[in-house]
PDB file of C-alpha atoms and ligand atoms in Angstrom:
ATOM      1  CA  LEU A   1      99.294  -7.696   2.218  1.00 42.00           C
ATOM      2  CA  MET A   2      96.742  -5.095   3.323  1.00 44.00           C
ATOM      3  CA  GLN A   3      98.687  -2.451   1.465  1.00 44.00           C
ATOM      4  CA  LEU A   4      98.263  -4.389  -1.687  1.00 45.00           C
ATOM      5  CA  PHE A   5      94.537  -4.434  -1.319  1.00 45.00           C
ATOM      6  CA  ARG A   6      94.079  -0.837  -0.401  1.00 46.00           C
ATOM      7  CA  PRO A   7      94.251   0.651  -3.903  1.00 45.00           C
ATOM      8  CA  LEU A   8      91.715  -1.918  -5.054  1.00 46.00           C
ATOM      9  CA  ASP A   9      89.446  -1.022  -2.166  1.00 48.00           C
ATOM     10  CA  LEU A  10      89.699   2.601  -3.072  1.00 48.00           C
ATOM     11  CA  LEU A  11      88.907   1.868  -6.677  1.00 48.00           C
ATOM     12  CA  GLY A  12      85.914  -0.176  -5.602  1.00 47.00           C
ATOM     13  CA  MET A  13      84.700   2.628  -3.425  1.00 47.00           C
ATOM     14  CA  VAL A  14      85.087   5.217  -6.148  1.00 48.00           C
ATOM     15  CA  TYR A  15      83.298   2.946  -8.540  1.00 46.00           C
ATOM     16  CA  ARG A  16      80.439   2.328  -6.134  1.00 46.00           C
ATOM     17  CA  THR A  17      80.140   6.005  -5.375  1.00 48.00           C
ATOM     18  CA  ILE A  18      79.886   6.789  -9.037  1.00 47.00           C
ATOM     19  CA  ARG A  19      77.420   4.005  -9.649  1.00 42.00           C
ATOM     20  CA  GLN A  20      75.122   4.667  -6.752  1.00 40.00           C
ATOM     21  CA  GLY A  21      75.757   8.129  -5.524  1.00 41.00           C
ATOM     22  CA  LEU A  22      76.203  10.218  -8.573  1.00 42.00           C
ATOM     23  CA  VAL A  23      73.406   8.596 -10.428  1.00 41.00           C
ATOM     24  CA  ASP A  24      71.105  11.564 -10.500  1.00 44.00           C
ATOM     25  CA  MET A  25      73.292  14.512  -9.909  1.00 48.00           C
ATOM     26  CA  ASP A  26      75.195  14.478 -13.162  1.00 44.00           C
ATOM     27  CA  ALA A  27      75.269  18.015 -14.424  1.00 39.00           C
ATOM     28  CA  MET A  28      74.026  19.701 -11.306  1.00 40.00           C
ATOM     29  CA  PHE A  29      77.079  19.149  -9.227  1.00 45.00           C
ATOM     30  CA  GLN A  30      79.710  19.342 -11.902  1.00 43.00           C
ATOM     31  CA  LEU A  31      82.102  16.801 -10.573  1.00 42.00           C
ATOM     32  CA  ILE A  32      85.195  18.754 -11.323  1.00 40.00           C
ATOM     33  CA  ASP A  33      83.996  21.436  -8.956  1.00 50.00           C
ATOM     34  CA  THR A  34      83.667  19.149  -5.999  1.00 51.00           C
ATOM     35  CA  ASP A  35      86.076  18.744  -3.198  1.00 51.00           C
ATOM     36  CA  PRO A  36      87.791  15.340  -3.120  1.00 56.00           C
ATOM     37  CA  GLU A  37      88.766  16.004   0.470  1.00 70.00           C
ATOM     38  CA  ILE A  38      85.440  14.751   1.766  1.00 82.00           C
ATOM     39  CA  LYS A  39      86.073  11.333   3.217  1.00 85.00           C
ATOM     40  CA  ASP A  40      84.119   8.920   5.362  1.00 90.00           C
ATOM     41  CA  ARG A  41      85.101   9.176   9.003  1.00 90.00           C
ATOM     42  CA  PRO A  42      86.794   6.083  10.367  1.00 91.00           C
ATOM     43  CA  GLY A  43      84.045   3.811  11.598  1.00 91.00           C
ATOM     44  CA  ALA A  44      81.330   5.768   9.792  1.00 94.00           C
ATOM     45  CA  THR A  45      78.043   3.901   9.944  1.00 94.00           C
ATOM     46  CA  SER A  46      75.246   3.645   7.416  1.00 96.00           C
ATOM     47  CA  LEU A  47      72.581   6.315   7.470  1.00 97.00           C
ATOM     48  CA  ALA A  48      69.357   4.816   8.783  1.00 97.00           C
ATOM     49  CA  VAL A  49      66.429   6.712   7.316  1.00 96.00           C
ATOM     50  CA  SER A  50      63.258   6.343   9.334  1.00 95.00           C
ATOM     51  CA  ASP A  51      60.920   9.126   8.279  1.00 94.00           C
ATOM     52  CA  GLY A  52      63.313  11.315   6.299  1.00 96.00           C
ATOM     53  CA  THR A  53      63.371  14.543   8.300  1.00 97.00           C
ATOM     54  CA  VAL A  54      66.120  16.883   7.074  1.00 98.00           C
ATOM     55  CA  ARG A  55      67.451  19.529   9.416  1.00 98.00           C
ATOM     56  CA  PHE A  56      69.978  22.314   8.810  1.00 98.00           C
ATOM     57  CA  GLU A  57      71.260  23.504  12.170  1.00 98.00           C
ATOM     58  CA  ASN A  58      72.959  26.897  12.065  1.00 98.00           C
ATOM     59  CA  VAL A  59      74.913  25.971   8.969  1.00 98.00           C
ATOM     60  CA  VAL A  60      77.770  28.289   8.049  1.00 98.00           C
ATOM     61  CA  PHE A  61      79.612  27.572   4.825  1.00 97.00           C
ATOM     62  CA  ALA A  62      82.425  29.050   2.757  1.00 96.00           C
ATOM     63  CA  TYR A  63      84.035  27.797  -0.436  1.00 93.00           C
ATOM     64  CA  ASP A  64      86.980  30.053   0.271  1.00 91.00           C
ATOM     65  CA  GLU A  65      88.044  30.437   3.866  1.00 89.00           C
ATOM     66  CA  ASP A  66      87.555  34.196   3.978  1.00 90.00           C
ATOM     67  CA  ARG A  67      84.190  34.546   2.253  1.00 94.00           C
ATOM     68  CA  ASP A  68      81.174  32.983   3.935  1.00 95.00           C
ATOM     69  CA  ILE A  69      78.448  32.037   1.489  1.00 95.00           C
ATOM     70  CA  LEU A  70      75.877  30.765   4.000  1.00 97.00           C
ATOM     71  CA  HIS A  71      75.669  32.663   7.262  1.00 97.00           C
ATOM     72  CA  GLY A  72      74.022  30.325   9.769  1.00 96.00           C
ATOM     73  CA  LEU A  73      70.998  28.691   8.167  1.00 97.00           C
ATOM     74  CA  ASP A  74      68.441  27.013  10.345  1.00 97.00           C
ATOM     75  CA  PHE A  75      65.474  25.149   8.921  1.00 97.00           C
ATOM     76  CA  GLU A  76      63.792  21.793   8.768  1.00 96.00           C
ATOM     77  CA  VAL A  77      62.162  19.869   5.965  1.00 96.00           C
ATOM     78  CA  PRO A  78      59.587  17.752   7.764  1.00 94.00           C
ATOM     79  CA  ALA A  79      59.189  14.085   6.873  1.00 94.00           C
ATOM     80  CA  ASP A  80      57.356  13.801   3.557  1.00 92.00           C
ATOM     81  CA  GLY A  81      57.054  17.592   3.454  1.00 95.00           C
ATOM     82  CA  THR A  82      58.156  20.046   0.773  1.00 96.00           C
ATOM     83  CA  LEU A  83      60.474  22.959   1.336  1.00 97.00           C
ATOM     84  CA  ALA A  84      61.097  25.365  -1.515  1.00 96.00           C
ATOM     85  CA  ILE A  85      64.129  27.619  -1.685  1.00 96.00           C
ATOM     86  CA  VAL A  86      63.871  30.738  -3.801  1.00 96.00           C
ATOM     87  CA  GLY A  87      65.976  33.842  -4.121  1.00 94.00           C
ATOM     88  CA  PRO A  88      68.179  35.797  -6.480  1.00 91.00           C
ATOM     89  CA  SER A  89      71.047  34.307  -8.440  1.00 89.00           C
ATOM     90  CA  GLY A  90      74.051  33.696  -6.232  1.00 90.00           C
ATOM     91  CA  ALA A  91      71.977  33.583  -3.036  1.00 93.00           C
ATOM     92  CA  GLY A  92      73.305  30.108  -2.200  1.00 93.00           C
ATOM     93  CA  LYS A  93      70.439  27.842  -3.281  1.00 92.00           C
ATOM     94  CA  SER A  94      72.533  25.245  -5.134  1.00 88.00           C
ATOM     95  CA  THR A  95      75.132  25.381  -2.385  1.00 91.00           C
ATOM     96  CA  LEU A  96      72.476  24.129   0.041  1.00 92.00           C
ATOM     97  CA  ALA A  97      71.806  21.128  -2.173  1.00 89.00           C
ATOM     98  CA  ARG A  98      75.527  20.398  -2.514  1.00 88.00           C
ATOM     99  CA  LEU A  99      75.885  20.441   1.268  1.00 93.00           C
ATOM    100  CA  LEU A 100      72.960  18.051   1.733  1.00 94.00           C
ATOM    101  CA  PHE A 101      74.639  15.666  -0.713  1.00 90.00           C
ATOM    102  CA  ARG A 102      77.849  16.233   1.253  1.00 91.00           C
ATOM    103  CA  PHE A 103      80.065  17.459  -1.498  1.00 87.00           C
ATOM    104  CA  TYR A 104      81.346  19.857   1.110  1.00 90.00           C
ATOM    105  CA  ASP A 105      81.202  20.030   4.880  1.00 94.00           C
ATOM    106  CA  PRO A 106      79.833  23.070   6.713  1.00 96.00           C
ATOM    107  CA  LYS A 107      82.314  25.382   8.425  1.00 95.00           C
ATOM    108  CA  ALA A 108      80.012  25.429  11.442  1.00 97.00           C
ATOM    109  CA  GLY A 109      76.675  23.872  12.294  1.00 98.00           C
ATOM    110  CA  ARG A 110      75.314  20.488  11.295  1.00 98.00           C
ATOM    111  CA  ILE A 111      73.038  18.862   8.780  1.00 98.00           C
ATOM    112  CA  LEU A 112      70.951  16.037  10.169  1.00 98.00           C
ATOM    113  CA  ILE A 113      68.803  13.387   8.567  1.00 98.00           C
ATOM    114  CA  ASP A 114      66.510  11.753  11.105  1.00 98.00           C
ATOM    115  CA  GLY A 115      68.813  13.049  13.817  1.00 97.00           C
ATOM    116  CA  GLN A 116      72.027  11.669  12.306  1.00 98.00           C
ATOM    117  CA  ASP A 117      74.792  14.097  11.369  1.00 97.00           C
ATOM    118  CA  ILE A 118      75.432  13.485   7.680  1.00 97.00           C
ATOM    119  CA  ALA A 119      79.155  14.056   8.271  1.00 96.00           C
ATOM    120  CA  ALA A 120      79.208  10.944  10.465  1.00 96.00           C
ATOM    121  CA  VAL A 121      77.591   8.472   8.067  1.00 96.00           C
ATOM    122  CA  THR A 122      79.025   6.808   4.971  1.00 94.00           C
ATOM    123  CA  GLN A 123      78.712   8.857   1.806  1.00 90.00           C
ATOM    124  CA  GLU A 124      77.436   5.812  -0.001  1.00 89.00           C
ATOM    125  CA  SER A 125      74.474   5.435   2.357  1.00 94.00           C
ATOM    126  CA  LEU A 126      73.816   9.184   2.354  1.00 95.00           C
ATOM    127  CA  ARG A 127      73.813   9.489  -1.414  1.00 90.00           C
ATOM    128  CA  GLY A 128      71.796   6.331  -1.776  1.00 91.00           C
ATOM    129  CA  ALA A 129      69.026   7.992   0.234  1.00 95.00           C
ATOM    130  CA  ILE A 130      68.852  11.156  -1.877  1.00 93.00           C
ATOM    131  CA  GLY A 131      67.536  11.430  -5.404  1.00 91.00           C
ATOM    132  CA  ILE A 132      68.222  14.469  -7.518  1.00 88.00           C
ATOM    133  CA  VAL A 133      66.391  15.684 -10.555  1.00 88.00           C
ATOM    134  CA  PRO A 134      68.919  18.173 -11.928  1.00 83.00           C
ATOM    135  CA  GLN A 135      68.278  21.161 -14.165  1.00 77.00           C
ATOM    136  CA  ASP A 136      70.099  19.627 -17.003  1.00 74.00           C
ATOM    137  CA  SER A 137      70.582  15.883 -17.104  1.00 78.00           C
ATOM    138  CA  VAL A 138      73.493  14.215 -18.743  1.00 78.00           C
ATOM    139  CA  LEU A 139      72.730  11.402 -21.146  1.00 84.00           C
ATOM    140  CA  PHE A 140      75.212   8.628 -21.768  1.00 85.00           C
ATOM    141  CA  ASN A 141      75.935   7.597 -25.329  1.00 86.00           C
ATOM    142  CA  ASP A 142      73.899   4.472 -24.995  1.00 89.00           C
ATOM    143  CA  THR A 143      70.308   3.344 -25.355  1.00 94.00           C
ATOM    144  CA  ILE A 144      67.421   5.176 -23.725  1.00 95.00           C
ATOM    145  CA  GLY A 145      66.748   2.014 -21.736  1.00 96.00           C
ATOM    146  CA  TYR A 146      70.290   2.076 -20.358  1.00 93.00           C
ATOM    147  CA  ASN A 147      69.964   5.747 -19.538  1.00 92.00           C
ATOM    148  CA  ILE A 148      66.869   5.090 -17.432  1.00 94.00           C
ATOM    149  CA  GLY A 149      68.149   1.828 -15.943  1.00 93.00           C
ATOM    150  CA  TYR A 150      71.198   3.658 -14.662  1.00 84.00           C
ATOM    151  CA  GLY A 151      68.990   4.802 -11.790  1.00 83.00           C
ATOM    152  CA  ARG A 152      69.338   1.426 -10.162  1.00 86.00           C
ATOM    153  CA  GLU A 153      71.857  -1.251 -10.905  1.00 85.00           C
ATOM    154  CA  GLY A 154      70.194  -4.507 -11.899  1.00 90.00           C
ATOM    155  CA  ALA A 155      66.803  -3.006 -12.754  1.00 93.00           C
ATOM    156  CA  SER A 156      64.783  -5.360 -14.965  1.00 95.00           C
ATOM    157  CA  PRO A 157      63.314  -4.261 -18.316  1.00 95.00           C
ATOM    158  CA  ALA A 158      59.853  -4.365 -16.717  1.00 96.00           C
ATOM    159  CA  GLU A 159      61.006  -2.046 -13.928  1.00 96.00           C
ATOM    160  CA  ILE A 160      62.598   0.294 -16.455  1.00 96.00           C
ATOM    161  CA  GLN A 161      59.328   0.421 -18.364  1.00 96.00           C
ATOM    162  CA  GLU A 162      57.370   1.122 -15.235  1.00 94.00           C
ATOM    163  CA  ALA A 163      59.706   4.004 -14.362  1.00 94.00           C
ATOM    164  CA  ALA A 164      59.307   5.358 -17.888  1.00 95.00           C
ATOM    165  CA  ARG A 165      55.550   5.221 -17.478  1.00 92.00           C
ATOM    166  CA  GLY A 166      55.799   7.066 -14.176  1.00 90.00           C
ATOM    167  CA  ALA A 167      57.815   9.783 -15.903  1.00 90.00           C
ATOM    168  CA  ALA A 168      55.366   9.937 -18.837  1.00 89.00           C
ATOM    169  CA  LEU A 169      58.054   8.760 -21.246  1.00 92.00           C
ATOM    170  CA  ASP A 170      56.584   5.444 -22.351  1.00 92.00           C
ATOM    171  CA  GLU A 171      54.535   6.789 -25.265  1.00 92.00           C
ATOM    172  CA  PHE A 172      57.501   8.754 -26.526  1.00 94.00           C
ATOM    173  CA  ILE A 173      59.734   5.680 -26.340  1.00 96.00           C
ATOM    174  CA  ALA A 174      57.135   3.487 -28.037  1.00 95.00           C
ATOM    175  CA  LYS A 175      57.352   5.753 -31.085  1.00 95.00           C
ATOM    176  CA  LEU A 176      61.151   5.570 -31.335  1.00 94.00           C
ATOM    177  CA  PRO A 177      62.581   3.377 -34.111  1.00 91.00           C
ATOM    178  CA  ASP A 178      64.154   0.857 -31.749  1.00 95.00           C
ATOM    179  CA  GLY A 179      62.038   1.527 -28.674  1.00 96.00           C
ATOM    180  CA  TYR A 180      64.082   1.152 -25.496  1.00 96.00           C
ATOM    181  CA  ASP A 181      67.107   0.139 -27.584  1.00 96.00           C
ATOM    182  CA  THR A 182      67.238   3.474 -29.396  1.00 96.00           C
ATOM    183  CA  GLN A 183      70.634   5.135 -29.074  1.00 94.00           C
ATOM    184  CA  VAL A 184      70.504   8.584 -27.472  1.00 93.00           C
ATOM    185  CA  GLY A 185      73.035  11.210 -26.461  1.00 84.00           C
ATOM    186  CA  GLU A 186      75.702  12.940 -28.484  1.00 81.00           C
ATOM    187  CA  ARG A 187      76.015  10.152 -31.017  1.00 82.00           C
ATOM    188  CA  GLY A 188      72.358   9.164 -31.117  1.00 87.00           C
ATOM    189  CA  LEU A 189      68.977  10.732 -30.937  1.00 89.00           C
ATOM    190  CA  LYS A 190      69.114  14.164 -29.334  1.00 90.00           C
ATOM    191  CA  LEU A 191      66.452  14.595 -26.711  1.00 90.00           C
ATOM    192  CA  SER A 192      64.741  17.880 -25.892  1.00 87.00           C
ATOM    193  CA  GLY A 193      65.177  19.537 -22.502  1.00 84.00           C
ATOM    194  CA  GLY A 194      61.814  18.211 -21.357  1.00 85.00           C
ATOM    195  CA  GLU A 195      62.584  14.669 -22.516  1.00 90.00           C
ATOM    196  CA  LYS A 196      65.943  14.706 -20.779  1.00 89.00           C
ATOM    197  CA  GLN A 197      64.313  15.888 -17.600  1.00 87.00           C
ATOM    198  CA  ARG A 198      61.860  13.032 -17.859  1.00 90.00           C
ATOM    199  CA  VAL A 199      64.761  10.581 -18.172  1.00 92.00           C
ATOM    200  CA  ALA A 200      66.105  12.053 -14.919  1.00 90.00           C
ATOM    201  CA  ILE A 201      62.678  11.612 -13.330  1.00 91.00           C
ATOM    202  CA  ALA A 202      62.504   7.990 -14.494  1.00 93.00           C
ATOM    203  CA  ARG A 203      65.992   7.321 -13.056  1.00 92.00           C
ATOM    204  CA  THR A 204      64.856   8.785  -9.761  1.00 91.00           C
ATOM    205  CA  LEU A 205      61.711   6.650  -9.755  1.00 91.00           C
ATOM    206  CA  LEU A 206      63.902   3.567 -10.132  1.00 93.00           C
ATOM    207  CA  LYS A 207      66.179   4.695  -7.355  1.00 91.00           C
ATOM    208  CA  ASN A 208      63.129   5.333  -5.155  1.00 92.00           C
ATOM    209  CA  PRO A 209      64.899   7.506  -2.565  1.00 94.00           C
ATOM    210  CA  PRO A 210      63.160   8.772   0.577  1.00 95.00           C
ATOM    211  CA  ILE A 211      64.631  12.255   0.061  1.00 96.00           C
ATOM    212  CA  LEU A 212      64.408  14.254  -3.125  1.00 94.00           C
ATOM    213  CA  ILE A 213      66.142  17.369  -4.420  1.00 93.00           C
ATOM    214  CA  LEU A 214      64.478  19.018  -7.381  1.00 91.00           C
ATOM    215  CA  ASP A 215      66.483  21.638  -9.187  1.00 86.00           C
ATOM    216  CA  GLU A 216      64.068  23.491 -11.362  1.00 81.00           C
ATOM    217  CA  ALA A 217      65.308  24.441 -14.802  1.00 71.00           C
ATOM    218  CA  THR A 218      65.874  28.142 -15.298  1.00 66.00           C
ATOM    219  CA  SER A 219      65.141  27.972 -18.987  1.00 64.00           C
ATOM    220  CA  ALA A 220      61.425  27.584 -19.411  1.00 58.00           C
ATOM    221  CA  LEU A 221      60.097  24.648 -21.363  1.00 66.00           C
ATOM    222  CA  ASP A 222      56.969  25.196 -23.430  1.00 72.00           C
ATOM    223  CA  SER A 223      54.032  25.526 -21.103  1.00 73.00           C
ATOM    224  CA  ARG A 224      52.332  22.221 -21.904  1.00 75.00           C
ATOM    225  CA  THR A 225      55.542  20.253 -21.338  1.00 75.00           C
ATOM    226  CA  GLU A 226      56.129  22.311 -18.227  1.00 76.00           C
ATOM    227  CA  ASP A 227      52.669  21.485 -16.843  1.00 80.00           C
ATOM    228  CA  GLU A 228      53.135  17.788 -17.535  1.00 81.00           C
ATOM    229  CA  ILE A 229      56.529  17.740 -15.869  1.00 82.00           C
ATOM    230  CA  GLN A 230      55.215  19.661 -12.884  1.00 83.00           C
ATOM    231  CA  ALA A 231      52.413  17.141 -12.489  1.00 84.00           C
ATOM    232  CA  THR A 232      54.910  14.264 -12.635  1.00 85.00           C
ATOM    233  CA  LEU A 233      57.203  15.945 -10.132  1.00 87.00           C
ATOM    234  CA  ALA A 234      54.293  16.599  -7.785  1.00 87.00           C
ATOM    235  CA  ARG A 235      53.445  12.913  -7.965  1.00 86.00           C
ATOM    236  CA  ILE A 236      56.965  11.671  -7.256  1.00 87.00           C
ATOM    237  CA  SER A 237      57.435  14.081  -4.351  1.00 90.00           C
ATOM    238  CA  GLU A 238      54.383  12.729  -2.565  1.00 88.00           C
ATOM    239  CA  ARG A 239      55.457  10.677   0.417  1.00 89.00           C
ATOM    240  CA  ARG A 240      59.038  11.890   0.104  1.00 94.00           C
ATOM    241  CA  THR A 241      60.882  14.666   1.856  1.00 97.00           C
ATOM    242  CA  THR A 242      61.437  17.171  -0.930  1.00 96.00           C
ATOM    243  CA  LEU A 243      63.710  20.169  -1.275  1.00 96.00           C
ATOM    244  CA  ILE A 244      62.916  22.257  -4.348  1.00 94.00           C
ATOM    245  CA  ILE A 245      65.267  24.870  -5.719  1.00 92.00           C
ATOM    246  CA  ALA A 246      62.776  26.973  -7.575  1.00 90.00           C
ATOM    247  CA  HIS A 247      62.959  29.717 -10.122  1.00 86.00           C
ATOM    248  CA  ARG A 248      59.308  30.037 -11.013  1.00 86.00           C
ATOM    249  CA  LEU A 249      57.203  30.780  -7.965  1.00 91.00           C
ATOM    250  CA  SER A 250      54.058  29.476  -9.643  1.00 87.00           C
ATOM    251  CA  THR A 251      55.430  25.927  -9.286  1.00 87.00           C
ATOM    252  CA  ILE A 252      55.871  26.025  -5.513  1.00 92.00           C
ATOM    253  CA  THR A 253      52.696  27.641  -4.196  1.00 92.00           C
ATOM    254  CA  HIS A 254      51.808  24.278  -2.617  1.00 92.00           C
ATOM    255  CA  ALA A 255      55.080  23.957  -0.626  1.00 94.00           C
ATOM    256  CA  ASP A 256      54.758  23.495   3.141  1.00 95.00           C
ATOM    257  CA  GLU A 257      57.385  26.160   3.609  1.00 97.00           C
ATOM    258  CA  ILE A 258      59.111  28.582   1.282  1.00 97.00           C
ATOM    259  CA  ILE A 259      62.436  30.127   2.229  1.00 97.00           C
ATOM    260  CA  VAL A 260      63.574  33.258   0.498  1.00 97.00           C
ATOM    261  CA  LEU A 261      67.347  33.178   0.516  1.00 97.00           C
ATOM    262  CA  ASN A 262      69.267  36.361  -0.041  1.00 96.00           C
ATOM    263  CA  ASP A 263      73.042  36.625   0.276  1.00 95.00           C
ATOM    264  CA  GLY A 264      73.211  33.357   2.202  1.00 96.00           C
ATOM    265  CA  ARG A 265      70.651  34.466   4.796  1.00 97.00           C
ATOM    266  CA  ILE A 266      66.988  33.655   5.224  1.00 97.00           C
ATOM    267  CA  ALA A 267      65.297  36.899   4.284  1.00 97.00           C
ATOM    268  CA  GLU A 268      61.729  35.639   4.577  1.00 97.00           C
ATOM    269  CA  ARG A 269      59.992  32.366   5.293  1.00 97.00           C
ATOM    270  CA  GLY A 270      56.431  31.084   5.351  1.00 97.00           C
ATOM    271  CA  ASN A 271      53.902  29.531   3.037  1.00 97.00           C
ATOM    272  CA  HIS A 272      52.795  31.167  -0.191  1.00 97.00           C
ATOM    273  CA  ALA A 273      49.845  33.019   1.339  1.00 97.00           C
ATOM    274  CA  SER A 274      51.723  34.297   4.385  1.00 97.00           C
ATOM    275  CA  LEU A 275      54.664  35.433   2.258  1.00 97.00           C
ATOM    276  CA  LEU A 276      52.378  37.361  -0.058  1.00 97.00           C
ATOM    277  CA  ALA A 277      50.813  38.979   2.994  1.00 97.00           C
ATOM    278  CA  GLN A 278      54.267  40.049   4.237  1.00 96.00           C
ATOM    279  CA  ASN A 279      54.487  42.238   1.173  1.00 96.00           C
ATOM    280  CA  GLY A 280      58.262  41.933   1.026  1.00 95.00           C
ATOM    281  CA  LEU A 281      60.778  40.339  -1.315  1.00 95.00           C
ATOM    282  CA  TYR A 282      58.611  37.323  -2.107  1.00 96.00           C
ATOM    283  CA  ALA A 283      55.546  39.416  -2.873  1.00 96.00           C
ATOM    284  CA  GLU A 284      57.691  41.563  -5.140  1.00 95.00           C
ATOM    285  CA  MET A 285      59.101  38.529  -6.980  1.00 94.00           C
ATOM    286  CA  TRP A 286      55.575  37.126  -7.322  1.00 94.00           C
ATOM    287  CA  LYS A 287      54.271  40.367  -8.809  1.00 94.00           C
ATOM    288  CA  ARG A 288      57.142  40.570 -11.275  1.00 91.00           C
ATOM    289  CA  GLN A 289      56.698  36.959 -12.395  1.00 88.00           C
ATOM    290  CA  ALA A 290      52.922  37.395 -12.681  1.00 85.00           C
ATOM    291  CA  GLU A 291      53.544  40.306 -15.043  1.00 85.00           C
ATOM    292  CA  ASP A 292      55.936  38.146 -17.067  1.00 81.00           C
ATOM    293  CA  ARG A 293      53.345  35.399 -17.254  1.00 75.00           C
ATOM    294  CA  GLN A 294      50.770  37.853 -18.561  1.00 76.00           C
ATOM    295  CA  LEU A 295      53.183  39.138 -21.151  1.00 72.00           C
ATOM    296  CA  GLU A 296      53.778  35.574 -22.317  1.00 67.00           C
ATOM    297  CA  GLN A 297      50.083  35.116 -22.911  1.00 63.00           C
ATOM    298  CA  VAL A 298      49.734  38.226 -25.068  1.00 55.00           C
TER     299      VAL A 298
HETATM  300  P1  LIG B   1      71.656  30.510  -9.175  1.00 63.77           P
HETATM  301  O1  LIG B   1      70.190  30.768  -8.962  1.00 63.77           O
HETATM  302  O2  LIG B   1      72.262  31.507 -10.105  1.00 63.77           O
HETATM  303  O3  LIG B   1      71.960  29.090  -9.534  1.00 63.77           O
HETATM  304  P2  LIG B   1      72.400  30.055  -6.395  1.00 63.77           P
HETATM  305  O4  LIG B   1      71.507  30.755  -5.446  1.00 63.77           O
HETATM  306  O5  LIG B   1      72.172  28.611  -6.607  1.00 63.77           O
HETATM  307  O6  LIG B   1      72.408  30.830  -7.782  1.00 63.77           O
HETATM  308  P3  LIG B   1      75.057  29.265  -5.599  1.00 63.77           P
HETATM  309  O7  LIG B   1      75.396  28.551  -6.848  1.00 63.77           O
HETATM  310  O8  LIG B   1      74.721  28.456  -4.402  1.00 63.77           O
HETATM  311  O9  LIG B   1      73.879  30.299  -5.870  1.00 63.77           O
HETATM  312  O10 LIG B   1      76.263  30.233  -5.277  1.00 63.77           O
HETATM  313  C1  LIG B   1      76.338  31.021  -4.086  1.00 63.77           C
HETATM  314  C2  LIG B   1      77.638  31.766  -4.066  1.00 63.77           C
HETATM  315  O11 LIG B   1      78.726  30.850  -3.977  1.00 63.77           O
HETATM  316  C3  LIG B   1      77.907  32.622  -5.291  1.00 63.77           C
HETATM  317  O12 LIG B   1      78.448  33.840  -4.846  1.00 63.77           O
HETATM  318  C4  LIG B   1      78.930  31.852  -6.075  1.00 63.77           C
HETATM  319  O13 LIG B   1      79.792  32.700  -6.750  1.00 63.77           O
HETATM  320  C5  LIG B   1      79.677  31.086  -4.999  1.00 63.77           C
HETATM  321  N1  LIG B   1      80.150  29.784  -5.493  1.00 63.77           N
HETATM  322  C6  LIG B   1      79.388  28.810  -6.037  1.00 63.77           C
HETATM  323  N2  LIG B   1      80.132  27.724  -6.340  1.00 63.77           N
HETATM  324  C7  LIG B   1      81.409  28.007  -5.967  1.00 63.77           C
HETATM  325  C8  LIG B   1      82.653  27.293  -6.021  1.00 63.77           C
HETATM  326  N3  LIG B   1      82.721  26.053  -6.488  1.00 63.77           N
HETATM  327  N4  LIG B   1      83.756  27.932  -5.574  1.00 63.77           N
HETATM  328  C9  LIG B   1      83.692  29.182  -5.079  1.00 63.77           C
HETATM  329  N5  LIG B   1      82.560  29.905  -4.996  1.00 63.77           N
HETATM  330  C10 LIG B   1      81.415  29.339  -5.437  1.00 63.77           C
END
């Protein structure tokens, strides 16, 4: 009899994972890329988040056995604090986020949330505790209300509206022909990059996770939209442990700690002021981006 139920169980689990876990990660983690081998350990317990401290303990990781991508990373994101990861393309920034979401397991070392090894807890509880605002959100071919409400199953229209307000989307939605019932996505109204990102923010507000991963878009939005989104993100990362994968250094000057990742190693670390004073890689990146910003203003 048990055998009969097992496939149904599995289906239920997959369904729940998709509903609750993958809610915010959509494009960022490109499902097809992920390793289906990750399974809950027998007897895995639920993650119990107390203050939301995230710790990477000498994490070594390789996608392919013979090529290490991360070479022993050690850092902590303090409860409610903000850690920003910067560094050149291919340095391993997104890989870090994928590991925290447990799409892969480290080859060596551990990742802990409030002292619990994330490999030992259920994926459902882990992913329920982490919200992701991806670079490029996927919209479902459905109403804008549905697309926001997807952040939490069973959210009421009032809660959806409140999340939209928090993401500065309510005025935009009020102007749409059918308000919250307006069809969006491929077969409906196409939203701009900034609007899509706001939908992702609203979803995350509904989910209300203690831990947040922000994956900053590489393609710049116009500067007013950018400022508004930055302000919203700053607000939602208050009182949450936040890991920011950043491309523009001007958006992370407030971070408690900034890690400059290069070739899967921590090349420099510190806050904005101390990194500038080190006059190394970070200072160089800052100078280059400051020049770009000036050029933009000409
Ligand atoms: P970017 O700023 O361009 O997004 P990144 O710092 O986020 O770069 P990662 O995406 O973490 O870099 O990639 C780190 C390294 O891992 C790269 O060398 C990349 O080629 C490799 N890599 C990434 N994803 C995979 C994968 N699914 N399989 C094999 N190698 C991968």
